């Protein structure tokens, strides 16, 4: 499982302030902390709703690249911001987070992924919003897969996100997401999958308990990447043990390694 | 999910000693403790390898019935012990744990379940041992379902156990069990399922982490009953949160109730 560290995100109050004041030390610390915790990629999202997001992205990417050698994940809903970030990179291949199935998004973001050879995260939603059923989400995913193929993006570089919604608003939402994930793996060939689990527990107490179960089932169903806090031991425990019980950890080697590194609880 | 409390089991050293010395206080305490922790049934297994198991079973059932009003689960691999236990009961309907697909077991145990109207646990194994693949375990399950139907046992009273084996011996065993569970639910109609999860983590460190993931995935796949320690907060957390993310907990009511009762961690 690829672990994308989620903590540099402009929607979090402290990060927002750091981005707006260009506080490089704060952002560097978040990058280093997630690197030490075992992240594979560092997500960089500077969407604060204020100022020039493209300029902020170029600044933040430079700061983060000075703090970690990990590959990054450029995160914005604005294709211009993605383009500015990618442009600043040179030959590296950061993750692009994200496109949707909306025509305007596909038209602008797919060529970026193709041009830079970047893995691309695409959300199972389009102009009409978030489809309510697994079948409708799969239809959007199929549209994305077709467009990506036409744009010359290989299946293994496309990460579909089945979208995680809060159970507190609708108690069927966990199942809708997990059934969509299963259908992507079964019906859409070699395409990859990614999820940010924590939304599922919004509004519930002991959120980590719910997040842990959501991630455990997703790993069993074949999830390829997760966007989360790599320092949260409960989630790392869920990943390692779920891979073990799902036959995805030969000789339980990764589980034993995580245990010895005191990463489990 | 039906929770069957596993702690009165003669293979546990302290319980073995209590059974052999007919220590009613010790056995009663285990029954009361599991009742308070929220068990739905109390399993009674007096297999110590010494003395008259049938006589010990009748003694233990009387002790446990004096300590709790919960229904019981009579647990022995010996049909004579099951018969003696059932005989001592009168009109109640305890769970019978267990039959296997072996002809000798089916011949002796199915008539007991039919006669007493008891729900029956049956293991996915037979004379040839434990089948290595999900397909072979399903073949044994099908044989059990057919024999149970012929004996007049309704599908809803038959609980098939896909068998949980240690990952430390073979890292594919979690997947074999979970794939068998999924196939039982998909292919064998209205039959129920049961599992004792803790065997999966035998030989690994932080066993509760692995047990928790195994149980979480099993609940998502439709597990109907679990044999476990109802006092283990991690497993109760796994059950409640797995039911929530699987769409099996309307309005997250059971999760909220468990949270308020301080049963989660």
Coordinates of C-alpha atoms in Angstrom, one line a residue:
Chain A
X1 CA 0.0 0.0 0.0
X2 CA 1.3 3.5 -0.9
X3 CA 0.9 5.9 2.0
X4 CA 0.4 9.5 1.0
X5 CA 0.9 11.9 4.0
X6 CA -2.1 14.3 4.2
X7 CA -0.9 16.8 6.9
X8 CA 0.1 19.7 4.6
X9 CA -3.4 20.8 3.8
X10 CA -4.6 24.4 3.6
X11 CA -8.1 23.5 4.9
X12 CA -6.5 22.8 8.3
X13 CA -6.5 26.0 10.3
X14 CA -2.8 26.0 11.4
X15 CA -1.6 25.0 8.0
X16 CA -3.7 27.7 6.4
X17 CA -2.1 30.4 8.6
X18 CA 1.4 29.0 7.8
X19 CA 0.7 29.1 4.1
X20 CA -0.7 32.6 4.2
X21 CA 2.3 33.9 6.2
X22 CA 4.8 31.8 4.2
X23 CA 6.0 30.1 7.4
X24 CA 8.6 27.7 5.9
X25 CA 9.6 26.2 9.2
X26 CA 6.1 25.1 10.0
X27 CA 5.6 23.5 6.6
X28 CA 9.1 21.9 6.7
X29 CA 8.3 20.3 10.1
X30 CA 5.1 18.7 8.8
X31 CA 7.1 17.3 5.9
X32 CA 9.9 15.9 8.1
X33 CA 7.5 14.5 10.7
X34 CA 5.6 12.5 8.0
X35 CA 8.8 11.3 6.4
X36 CA 10.0 10.0 9.8
X37 CA 6.6 8.3 10.3
X38 CA 7.0 6.3 7.1
X39 CA 5.1 8.1 4.4
X40 CA 5.8 7.2 0.8
X41 CA 4.6 10.5 -0.6
X42 CA 3.9 14.0 0.9
X43 CA 0.7 15.6 -0.2
X44 CA 0.9 19.4 -0.7
X45 CA -2.4 21.3 -0.6
X46 CA -2.3 25.1 -0.2
X47 CA -6.0 25.8 -0.9
X48 CA -6.7 28.5 1.6
X49 CA -9.3 30.5 -0.3
X50 CA -7.1 33.6 -0.1
X51 CA -4.3 34.9 -2.3
X52 CA -2.7 33.4 -5.4
X53 CA -2.9 29.6 -5.0
X54 CA -0.5 28.9 -7.8
X55 CA 2.2 31.1 -6.3
X56 CA 1.6 29.5 -2.9
X57 CA 1.9 26.1 -4.4
X58 CA 5.3 26.8 -6.1
X59 CA 6.5 28.3 -2.8
X60 CA 5.3 25.3 -0.7
X61 CA 6.7 22.7 -3.1
X62 CA 10.1 24.3 -2.9
X63 CA 9.9 24.3 0.9
X64 CA 8.8 20.7 1.1
X65 CA 11.5 19.6 -1.4
X66 CA 14.1 21.2 0.9
X67 CA 12.8 19.2 3.9
X68 CA 12.4 15.7 2.5
X69 CA 13.7 13.5 -0.3
X70 CA 10.3 11.8 -0.6
X71 CA 8.3 12.3 -3.9
X72 CA 5.4 14.7 -3.5
X73 CA 1.7 14.8 -4.4
X74 CA 0.5 18.1 -5.8
X75 CA -3.0 18.6 -4.5
X76 CA -5.5 21.2 -5.9
X77 CA -8.9 21.3 -7.5
X78 CA -7.6 24.0 -9.8
X79 CA -5.8 22.7 -13.0
X80 CA -3.9 26.0 -13.2
X81 CA -2.4 25.4 -9.8
X82 CA -1.5 21.8 -10.7
X83 CA 0.2 23.1 -13.9
X84 CA 2.2 25.7 -12.1
X85 CA 3.3 23.1 -9.5
X86 CA 4.3 20.6 -12.2
X87 CA 6.1 23.3 -14.2
X88 CA 8.3 24.1 -11.2
X89 CA 9.5 20.5 -10.9
X90 CA 11.7 19.6 -13.7
X91 CA 12.2 15.9 -14.4
X92 CA 10.6 14.4 -11.3
X93 CA 7.1 12.8 -11.4
X94 CA 4.9 13.9 -8.5
X95 CA 1.4 12.5 -8.0
X96 CA -1.3 14.8 -9.3
X97 CA -4.3 15.1 -6.9
X98 CA -6.8 15.4 -8.5
X99 CA -9.0 15.3 -11.6
X100 CA -12.8 14.5 -11.6
X101 CA -15.0 13.0 -14.3
X102 CA -16.3 16.5 -15.2
X103 CA -15.4 17.4 -18.8
X104 CA -13.6 20.6 -17.9
X105 CA -11.4 18.7 -15.4
X106 CA -10.6 15.9 -17.8
X107 CA -9.8 18.3 -20.6
X108 CA -7.3 20.2 -18.5
X109 CA -5.8 17.7 -16.1
X110 CA -5.4 14.6 -18.3
X111 CA -2.9 16.4 -20.6
X112 CA -0.9 17.4 -17.6
X113 CA -0.6 13.9 -16.4
X114 CA 0.3 12.6 -19.8
X115 CA 2.9 15.4 -20.4
X116 CA 4.7 14.9 -17.1
X117 CA 4.2 11.1 -16.9
X118 CA 2.7 11.6 -13.4
X119 CA 0.4 9.2 -11.6
X120 CA -3.0 10.8 -11.4
X121 CA -5.7 10.7 -8.7
X122 CA -9.3 11.0 -10.1
X123 CA -12.4 11.3 -8.1
X124 CA -15.6 9.3 -8.8
X125 CA -17.7 12.4 -9.4
X126 CA -18.5 14.8 -12.2
X127 CA -20.5 17.9 -13.2
X128 CA -23.6 16.3 -11.6
X129 CA -21.9 15.9 -8.2
X130 CA -21.2 12.7 -6.3
X131 CA -23.3 9.8 -7.6
X132 CA -25.3 8.1 -4.8
X133 CA -24.9 4.5 -5.9
X134 CA -21.9 2.2 -6.6
X135 CA -23.2 1.6 -10.1
X136 CA -23.4 5.3 -10.9
X137 CA -19.9 6.0 -9.4
X138 CA -18.6 3.1 -11.6
X139 CA -20.1 4.8 -14.6
X140 CA -18.2 7.9 -13.8
X141 CA -15.0 5.9 -13.2
X142 CA -15.5 4.2 -16.6
X143 CA -15.7 7.6 -18.3
X144 CA -12.5 8.6 -16.6
X145 CA -10.7 5.4 -17.6
X146 CA -11.7 5.8 -21.2
X147 CA -10.6 9.5 -21.3
X148 CA -7.3 8.6 -19.6
X149 CA -6.7 5.8 -22.1
X150 CA -7.3 8.2 -25.0
X151 CA -5.0 10.8 -23.4
X152 CA -2.2 8.1 -23.4
X153 CA -2.2 7.6 -19.6
X154 CA -1.4 4.0 -18.6
X155 CA -3.8 2.1 -16.3
X156 CA -1.1 1.7 -13.7
X157 CA -0.8 5.5 -13.4
X158 CA -4.5 6.1 -12.8
X159 CA -5.7 6.1 -9.2
X160 CA -9.5 6.2 -8.8
X161 CA -10.9 7.5 -5.6
X162 CA -14.4 5.9 -4.8
X163 CA -15.0 8.9 -2.4
X164 CA -15.5 8.5 1.3
X165 CA -18.6 10.3 2.8
X166 CA -19.7 10.7 6.4
X167 CA -21.7 7.9 8.0
X168 CA -23.2 10.4 10.3
X169 CA -25.2 11.9 7.4
X170 CA -26.1 8.6 5.8
X171 CA -25.3 5.3 7.4
X172 CA -25.1 3.5 4.0
X173 CA -22.2 5.6 2.9
X174 CA -19.5 3.2 4.1
X175 CA -21.0 0.4 2.2
X176 CA -21.5 2.5 -0.9
X177 CA -17.8 3.5 -1.0
X178 CA -16.5 -0.1 -0.2
X179 CA -18.8 -1.6 -2.9
X180 CA -17.6 1.0 -5.4
X181 CA -14.0 0.1 -4.5
X182 CA -14.7 -3.6 -5.0
X183 CA -16.4 -2.9 -8.3
X184 CA -13.4 -0.8 -9.5
X185 CA -11.0 -3.6 -8.8
X186 CA -13.3 -6.3 -10.4
X187 CA -14.6 -4.4 -13.4
X188 CA -12.1 -1.8 -14.4
X189 CA -9.0 -3.9 -15.2
X190 CA -5.6 -2.8 -14.0
X191 CA -6.5 0.6 -12.7
X192 CA -5.3 1.6 -9.2
X193 CA -7.4 2.9 -6.3
X194 CA -6.8 5.5 -3.6
X195 CA -8.9 6.7 -0.6
X196 CA -8.8 9.3 2.1
X197 CA -10.6 7.4 4.8
X198 CA -11.1 9.9 7.6
X199 CA -14.2 11.6 6.2
X200 CA -16.2 8.5 7.0
X201 CA -16.1 9.2 10.7
X202 CA -17.0 12.9 10.6
X203 CA -19.5 13.7 13.3
X204 CA -19.0 10.4 15.2
X205 CA -17.1 9.9 18.5
X206 CA -13.8 8.0 18.6
X207 CA -13.2 8.7 15.0
X208 CA -10.0 6.6 14.8
X209 CA -12.0 3.4 15.6
X210 CA -14.3 3.9 12.6
X211 CA -11.4 5.1 10.3
X212 CA -9.5 1.9 11.2
X213 CA -12.3 -0.4 10.2
X214 CA -12.9 1.5 7.0
X215 CA -9.3 1.2 6.0
X216 CA -9.0 -2.4 7.0
X217 CA -11.9 -3.5 4.7
X218 CA -10.5 -1.3 1.9
X219 CA -7.1 -3.0 2.1
X220 CA -8.8 -6.4 2.0
X221 CA -10.7 -5.3 -1.1
X222 CA -7.4 -4.3 -2.8
X223 CA -6.9 -0.6 -2.1
X224 CA -3.6 0.5 -3.6
X225 CA -2.9 3.8 -1.9
X226 CA -4.2 5.8 1.1
X227 CA -4.1 9.5 1.9
X228 CA -3.8 9.7 5.7
X229 CA -1.7 10.8 8.7
X230 CA 1.3 8.3 8.7
X231 CA 1.8 9.1 12.4
X232 CA -1.6 7.7 13.5
X233 CA -0.6 4.3 14.9
X234 CA -4.2 2.9 14.7
X235 CA -4.3 3.4 11.0
X236 CA -0.8 2.0 10.4
X237 CA -1.8 -1.0 12.5
X238 CA -4.9 -1.4 10.4
X239 CA -2.9 -1.3 7.2
X240 CA -0.2 -3.8 8.3
X241 CA -2.6 -6.3 9.9
X242 CA -5.1 -6.0 7.0
X243 CA -2.4 -6.8 4.5
X244 CA -1.4 -9.8 6.7
X245 CA -4.9 -11.3 6.9
X246 CA -5.5 -10.5 3.2
X247 CA -2.6 -12.5 2.0
X248 CA -0.7 -9.3 0.9
X249 CA 2.2 -9.7 3.3
X250 CA 4.5 -12.6 2.5
X251 CA 5.7 -14.4 5.7
X252 CA 4.1 -11.5 7.6
X253 CA 7.4 -9.7 7.0
X254 CA 6.0 -6.1 6.8
X255 CA 3.9 -6.7 9.9
X256 CA 6.9 -7.9 11.9
X257 CA 9.0 -5.0 10.7
X258 CA 6.3 -2.5 11.8
X259 CA 6.1 -4.2 15.1
X260 CA 9.8 -4.0 15.7
X261 CA 9.7 -0.3 14.8
X262 CA 7.0 0.3 17.4
X263 CA 4.6 1.5 14.7
X264 CA 1.6 -0.7 15.9
X265 CA -0.9 -0.5 18.7
Chain B
X1 CA -23.7 -10.0 15.1
X2 CA -24.2 -12.8 17.7
X3 CA -21.4 -12.7 20.3
X4 CA -20.6 -16.1 21.9
X5 CA -18.3 -15.8 24.9
X6 CA -15.4 -18.2 24.7
X7 CA -13.8 -18.0 28.1
X8 CA -15.2 -21.2 29.7
X9 CA -12.9 -23.5 27.8
X10 CA -11.1 -26.6 29.2
X11 CA -8.1 -26.0 26.9
X12 CA -7.2 -22.9 29.0
X13 CA -5.0 -24.0 31.9
X14 CA -6.9 -22.2 34.7
X15 CA -10.3 -23.4 33.4
X16 CA -9.0 -26.9 33.1
X17 CA -8.0 -26.9 36.7
X18 CA -11.3 -25.4 37.7
X19 CA -13.2 -28.1 35.8
X20 CA -11.2 -31.0 37.2
X21 CA -11.6 -29.7 40.8
X22 CA -15.3 -28.8 40.1
X23 CA -14.6 -25.2 41.2
X24 CA -18.1 -23.8 40.7
X25 CA -17.1 -20.3 41.9
X26 CA -14.4 -19.9 39.2
X27 CA -16.7 -21.1 36.4
X28 CA -19.6 -18.9 37.7
X29 CA -17.3 -15.8 37.7
X30 CA -16.3 -16.4 34.0
X31 CA -20.0 -16.7 33.1
X32 CA -21.0 -13.5 35.0
X33 CA -18.0 -11.5 33.7
X34 CA -18.9 -12.4 30.1
X35 CA -22.6 -11.6 30.7
X36 CA -21.7 -8.2 32.0
X37 CA -19.4 -7.5 29.0
X38 CA -22.3 -8.0 26.7
X39 CA -22.1 -11.6 25.4
X40 CA -25.2 -13.1 23.7
X41 CA -24.4 -16.7 24.5
X42 CA -21.9 -18.4 26.9
X43 CA -19.8 -21.2 25.4
X44 CA -19.2 -24.1 27.7
X45 CA -16.3 -26.4 26.8
X46 CA -15.0 -28.9 29.5
X47 CA -12.6 -30.8 27.2
X48 CA -9.7 -31.4 29.6
X49 CA -8.6 -34.7 28.3
X50 CA -9.1 -36.2 31.8
X51 CA -12.1 -37.8 33.5
X52 CA -15.7 -38.2 32.3
X53 CA -16.3 -35.3 29.9
X54 CA -20.1 -35.9 29.8
X55 CA -20.4 -35.7 33.6
X56 CA -18.2 -32.6 33.7
X57 CA -20.4 -31.0 31.0
X58 CA -23.6 -31.6 32.9
X59 CA -22.0 -30.2 36.1
X60 CA -20.7 -27.1 34.2
X61 CA -23.9 -26.4 32.5
X62 CA -25.8 -26.4 35.8
X63 CA -23.2 -24.1 37.3
X64 CA -23.3 -21.7 34.4
X65 CA -27.1 -21.7 34.3
X66 CA -27.0 -20.7 38.0
X67 CA -24.8 -17.7 37.2
X68 CA -26.4 -16.2 34.1
X69 CA -29.7 -16.0 32.3
X70 CA -28.0 -16.0 28.9
X71 CA -28.5 -18.9 26.6
X72 CA -25.6 -21.3 26.4
X73 CA -23.5 -23.0 23.7
X74 CA -22.6 -26.6 24.4
X75 CA -19.1 -27.2 23.1
X76 CA -17.5 -30.6 22.5
X77 CA -16.1 -32.6 19.7
X78 CA -17.7 -35.7 21.2
X79 CA -21.4 -36.2 20.2
X80 CA -22.0 -38.2 23.4
X81 CA -21.0 -35.2 25.5
X82 CA -23.3 -32.9 23.4
X83 CA -26.1 -35.4 23.9
X84 CA -25.6 -35.6 27.7
X85 CA -25.5 -31.8 27.8
X86 CA -28.7 -31.4 25.7
X87 CA -30.5 -34.1 27.7
X88 CA -29.9 -32.1 30.9
X89 CA -31.5 -29.0 29.5
X90 CA -35.2 -29.5 29.2
X91 CA -37.0 -27.2 26.8
X92 CA -34.3 -24.6 26.2
X93 CA -32.4 -24.5 22.9
X94 CA -28.7 -24.1 23.5
X95 CA -26.3 -23.7 20.6
X96 CA -24.5 -27.0 19.7
X97 CA -20.8 -26.5 19.0
X98 CA -19.9 -28.5 16.9
X99 CA -20.3 -31.0 14.0
X100 CA -17.9 -31.4 11.1
X101 CA -18.5 -32.7 7.6
X102 CA -17.2 -36.2 8.6
X103 CA -19.8 -38.9 8.1
X104 CA -19.6 -40.1 11.7
X105 CA -20.1 -36.6 13.0
X106 CA -23.0 -35.8 10.7
X107 CA -24.7 -39.0 11.6
X108 CA -24.6 -38.4 15.3
X109 CA -24.8 -34.7 15.7
X110 CA -27.4 -33.7 13.1
X111 CA -30.2 -35.7 14.8
X112 CA -29.4 -34.0 18.1
X113 CA -29.8 -30.6 16.5
X114 CA -33.0 -31.6 14.8
X115 CA -34.4 -33.2 18.0
X116 CA -33.7 -30.3 20.3
X117 CA -34.3 -27.5 17.7
X118 CA -30.9 -26.1 18.5
X119 CA -28.8 -23.9 16.3
X120 CA -25.8 -25.9 15.1
X121 CA -22.2 -24.9 14.5
X122 CA -20.5 -27.0 11.8
X123 CA -16.8 -26.8 10.8
X124 CA -15.6 -26.8 7.2
X125 CA -13.6 -30.0 7.6
X126 CA -14.2 -33.7 7.3
X127 CA -12.5 -37.1 7.6
X128 CA -9.7 -35.9 5.3
X129 CA -8.8 -33.0 7.5
X130 CA -9.0 -29.2 6.8
X131 CA -9.2 -28.6 3.1
X132 CA -6.5 -26.2 1.9
X133 CA -8.5 -24.1 -0.6
X134 CA -11.7 -22.1 -0.4
X135 CA -13.2 -24.2 -3.1
X136 CA -12.5 -27.4 -1.2
X137 CA -13.9 -26.0 2.0
X138 CA -17.0 -24.9 0.2
X139 CA -17.4 -28.5 -1.1
X140 CA -17.4 -29.7 2.5
X141 CA -19.8 -27.0 3.5
X142 CA -22.2 -28.0 0.7
X143 CA -22.1 -31.6 1.9
X144 CA -23.0 -30.3 5.4
X145 CA -25.8 -28.1 4.1
X146 CA -27.3 -31.0 2.2
X147 CA -27.1 -33.4 5.1
X148 CA -28.6 -30.8 7.5
X149 CA -31.5 -30.2 5.1
X150 CA -32.1 -33.9 4.9
X151 CA -32.1 -34.1 8.7
X152 CA -34.8 -31.3 8.8
X153 CA -32.5 -28.5 10.1
X154 CA -33.5 -25.1 8.8
X155 CA -30.8 -23.0 7.0
X156 CA -31.2 -20.3 9.6
X157 CA -30.2 -22.7 12.4
X158 CA -27.0 -23.9 10.6
X159 CA -23.8 -21.8 11.4
X160 CA -20.9 -22.8 9.1
X161 CA -17.4 -22.1 10.4
X162 CA -14.9 -21.5 7.5
X163 CA -12.0 -22.3 10.0
X164 CA -9.4 -19.8 11.1
X165 CA -5.7 -20.9 10.9
X166 CA -2.5 -19.2 12.0
X167 CA -0.8 -16.8 9.6
X168 CA 2.5 -17.6 11.2
X169 CA 2.4 -21.1 9.7
X170 CA 1.1 -20.0 6.3
X171 CA 0.6 -16.3 5.4
X172 CA -2.2 -17.2 2.9
X173 CA -4.5 -18.6 5.6
X174 CA -6.3 -15.3 6.4
X175 CA -7.3 -14.9 2.8
X176 CA -8.3 -18.6 2.5
X177 CA -10.7 -18.2 5.5
X178 CA -12.1 -14.9 4.3
X179 CA -12.6 -16.1 0.8
X180 CA -14.4 -19.2 2.1
X181 CA -16.6 -17.0 4.2
X182 CA -17.5 -14.8 1.2
X183 CA -18.3 -17.9 -0.9
X184 CA -20.5 -19.4 1.9
X185 CA -22.5 -16.1 2.0
X186 CA -22.7 -15.9 -1.8
X187 CA -23.2 -19.5 -2.8
X188 CA -24.9 -21.3 0.0
X189 CA -28.1 -19.4 0.3
X190 CA -29.6 -18.5 3.7
X191 CA -27.1 -20.4 5.8
X192 CA -25.4 -18.5 8.7
X193 CA -21.7 -18.2 9.5
X194 CA -19.5 -18.2 12.7
X195 CA -15.8 -17.8 13.4
X196 CA -13.4 -17.9 16.3
X197 CA -10.9 -15.3 15.1
X198 CA -8.1 -15.5 17.6
X199 CA -6.3 -18.5 16.0
X200 CA -5.3 -16.3 13.1
X201 CA -2.7 -14.5 15.2
X202 CA -1.1 -17.5 16.9
X203 CA 2.7 -17.0 17.0
X204 CA 2.6 -13.3 16.1
X205 CA 3.2 -10.3 18.4
X206 CA 0.4 -7.9 19.3
X207 CA -2.2 -10.6 18.5
X208 CA -5.1 -8.3 19.2
X209 CA -4.1 -6.0 16.2
X210 CA -4.3 -9.0 13.8
X211 CA -7.5 -10.4 15.4
X212 CA -9.1 -7.0 15.0
X213 CA -8.5 -6.8 11.3
X214 CA -9.6 -10.4 10.7
X215 CA -12.9 -9.8 12.5
X216 CA -13.4 -6.4 10.8
X217 CA -13.2 -7.9 7.3
X218 CA -15.3 -10.9 8.3
X219 CA -18.1 -8.6 9.6
X220 CA -18.0 -6.7 6.3
X221 CA -18.3 -10.0 4.4
X222 CA -21.5 -10.8 6.4
X223 CA -20.3 -12.9 9.4
X224 CA -23.3 -13.7 11.6
X225 CA -21.7 -14.8 14.8
X226 CA -18.3 -14.7 16.5
X227 CA -16.8 -16.8 19.3
X228 CA -14.6 -14.5 21.3
X229 CA -13.8 -12.8 24.6
X230 CA -16.6 -10.1 24.9
X231 CA -14.4 -8.2 27.4
X232 CA -11.7 -7.4 24.7
X233 CA -12.4 -3.8 23.8
X234 CA -10.4 -4.0 20.6
X235 CA -12.6 -6.7 19.2
X236 CA -15.8 -5.1 20.4
X237 CA -14.6 -1.9 18.7
X238 CA -13.9 -3.9 15.5
X239 CA -17.4 -5.4 15.5
X240 CA -19.2 -2.1 16.1
X241 CA -17.2 0.0 13.7
X242 CA -17.2 -2.8 11.0
X243 CA -21.0 -3.0 11.2
X244 CA -21.2 0.8 10.8
X245 CA -19.0 1.0 7.7
X246 CA -20.7 -2.1 6.2
X247 CA -24.2 -0.5 6.4
X248 CA -25.2 -3.0 9.1
X249 CA -25.9 -0.4 11.8
X250 CA -28.9 1.9 11.1
X251 CA -28.2 5.5 12.1
X252 CA -25.0 4.2 13.8
X253 CA -27.2 3.5 16.8
X254 CA -25.3 0.4 18.0
X255 CA -22.0 2.2 17.6
X256 CA -23.2 5.2 19.6
X257 CA -24.6 2.9 22.3
X258 CA -21.3 1.0 22.6
X259 CA -19.5 4.3 22.8
X260 CA -21.7 5.6 25.6
X261 CA -21.2 2.3 27.5
X262 CA -17.4 2.8 27.3
X263 CA -17.0 -0.4 25.3
X264 CA -14.8 1.0 22.5
X265 CA -11.1 1.9 22.2

